[in-house]
Coordinates of C-alpha atoms in Angstrom, one line a residue:
X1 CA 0.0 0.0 0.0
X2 CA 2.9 2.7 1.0
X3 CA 4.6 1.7 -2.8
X4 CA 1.0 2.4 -4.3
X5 CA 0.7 6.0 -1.9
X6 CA 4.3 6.7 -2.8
X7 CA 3.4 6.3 -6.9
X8 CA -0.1 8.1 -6.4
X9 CA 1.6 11.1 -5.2
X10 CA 4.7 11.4 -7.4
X11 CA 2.2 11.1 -9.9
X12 CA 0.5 14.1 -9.0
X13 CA 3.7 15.8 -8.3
X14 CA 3.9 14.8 -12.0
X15 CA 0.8 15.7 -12.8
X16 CA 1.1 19.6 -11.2
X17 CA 4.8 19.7 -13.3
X18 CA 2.8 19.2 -16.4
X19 CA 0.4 21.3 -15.8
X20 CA 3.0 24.0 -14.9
X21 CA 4.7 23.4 -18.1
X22 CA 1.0 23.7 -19.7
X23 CA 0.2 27.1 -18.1
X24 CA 3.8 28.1 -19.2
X25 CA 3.2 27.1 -22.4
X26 CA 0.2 29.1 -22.9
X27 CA 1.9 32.3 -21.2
X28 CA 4.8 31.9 -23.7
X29 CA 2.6 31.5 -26.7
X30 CA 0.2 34.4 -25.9
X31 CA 3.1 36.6 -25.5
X32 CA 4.2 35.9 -28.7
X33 CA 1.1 36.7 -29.8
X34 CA 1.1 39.8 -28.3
X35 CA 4.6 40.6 -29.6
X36 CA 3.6 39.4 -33.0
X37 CA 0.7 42.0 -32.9
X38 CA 2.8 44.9 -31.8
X39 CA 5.3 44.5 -34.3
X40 CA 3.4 43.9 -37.3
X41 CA 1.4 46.7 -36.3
X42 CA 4.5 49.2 -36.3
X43 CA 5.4 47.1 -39.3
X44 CA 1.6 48.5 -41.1
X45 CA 2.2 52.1 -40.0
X46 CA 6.3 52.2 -41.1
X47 CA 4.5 50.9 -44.9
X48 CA 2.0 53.4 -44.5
X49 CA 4.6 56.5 -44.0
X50 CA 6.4 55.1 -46.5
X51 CA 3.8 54.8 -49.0
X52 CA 2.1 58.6 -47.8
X53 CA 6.0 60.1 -48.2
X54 CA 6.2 58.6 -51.8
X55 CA 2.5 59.4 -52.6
X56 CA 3.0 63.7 -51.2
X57 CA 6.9 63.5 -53.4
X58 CA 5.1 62.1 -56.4
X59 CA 2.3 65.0 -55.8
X60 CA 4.5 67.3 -55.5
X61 CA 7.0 66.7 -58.3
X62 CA 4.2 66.4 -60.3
X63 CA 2.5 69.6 -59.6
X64 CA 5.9 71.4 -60.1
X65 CA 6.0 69.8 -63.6
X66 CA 2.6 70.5 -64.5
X67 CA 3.7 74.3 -63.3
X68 CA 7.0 74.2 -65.4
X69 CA 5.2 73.2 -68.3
X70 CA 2.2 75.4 -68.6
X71 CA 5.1 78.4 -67.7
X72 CA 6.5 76.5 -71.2
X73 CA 3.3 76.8 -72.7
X74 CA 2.2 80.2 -71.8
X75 CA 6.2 81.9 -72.8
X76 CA 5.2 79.7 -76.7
X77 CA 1.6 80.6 -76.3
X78 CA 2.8 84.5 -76.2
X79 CA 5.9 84.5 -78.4
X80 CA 3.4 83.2 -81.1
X81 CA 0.8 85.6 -80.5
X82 CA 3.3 88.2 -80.7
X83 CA 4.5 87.2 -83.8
X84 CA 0.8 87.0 -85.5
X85 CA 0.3 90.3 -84.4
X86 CA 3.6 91.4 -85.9
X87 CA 2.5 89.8 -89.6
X88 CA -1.1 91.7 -88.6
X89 CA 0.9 94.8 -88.3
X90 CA 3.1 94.9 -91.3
X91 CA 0.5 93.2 -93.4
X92 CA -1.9 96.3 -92.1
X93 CA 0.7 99.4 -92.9
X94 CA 1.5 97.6 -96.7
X95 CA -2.2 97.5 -96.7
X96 CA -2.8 101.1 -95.6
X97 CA 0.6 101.8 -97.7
X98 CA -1.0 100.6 -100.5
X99 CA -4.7 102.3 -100.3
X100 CA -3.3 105.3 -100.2
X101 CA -1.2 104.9 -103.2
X102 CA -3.7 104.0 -105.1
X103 CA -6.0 106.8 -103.8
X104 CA -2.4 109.1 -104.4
X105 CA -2.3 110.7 -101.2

């Protein structure tokens, strides 16, 4: 009878250790969890700077363009409007020129 009391209790001596390593197990794996979650986490909002930095550059370097080229278009837009009204001009005075020859004044 002692043997059998003697194996009953180490048994549950056994018993409690697995248990322990059970409830150890489960703390270990929930912080991991945890950890997981935070990092991945910081992980998503590093990404999302990243990709709202490249997004405001590419904004930005595309508005300046957009700026440098109607500047472009608006400096050919004028030099070509000046030179129509030049032709206008000298095309008027030959006309004028002209009228008046023929009307010998």
């Amino acid at each position: 009878m002692l043997k059998i009391d003697e194996i009953l209790k180490r048994l549950e001596e056994v018993d409690k250790v697995v248990k322990s390593a059970d409830e150890v197990k489960a703390q270990v794996l929930a912080g991991v969890e945890q950890t997981s979650r935070k990092y991945s986490e910081q992980v998503v909002k590093r990404v999302e700077e990243i990709v709202n930095n490249a997004v405001a550059e590419y904004r930005a370097k595309a508005i300046e363009d957009a700026k440098k080229e109607a500047e472009k278009i608006a400096k050919e837009t004028e030099e070509k409007r000046q030179k129509i009204l030049s032709k206008y001009q000298e095309r008027r005075a030959a006309l004028v020129q002209r009228a008046l020859s023929l009307l010998n004044l």
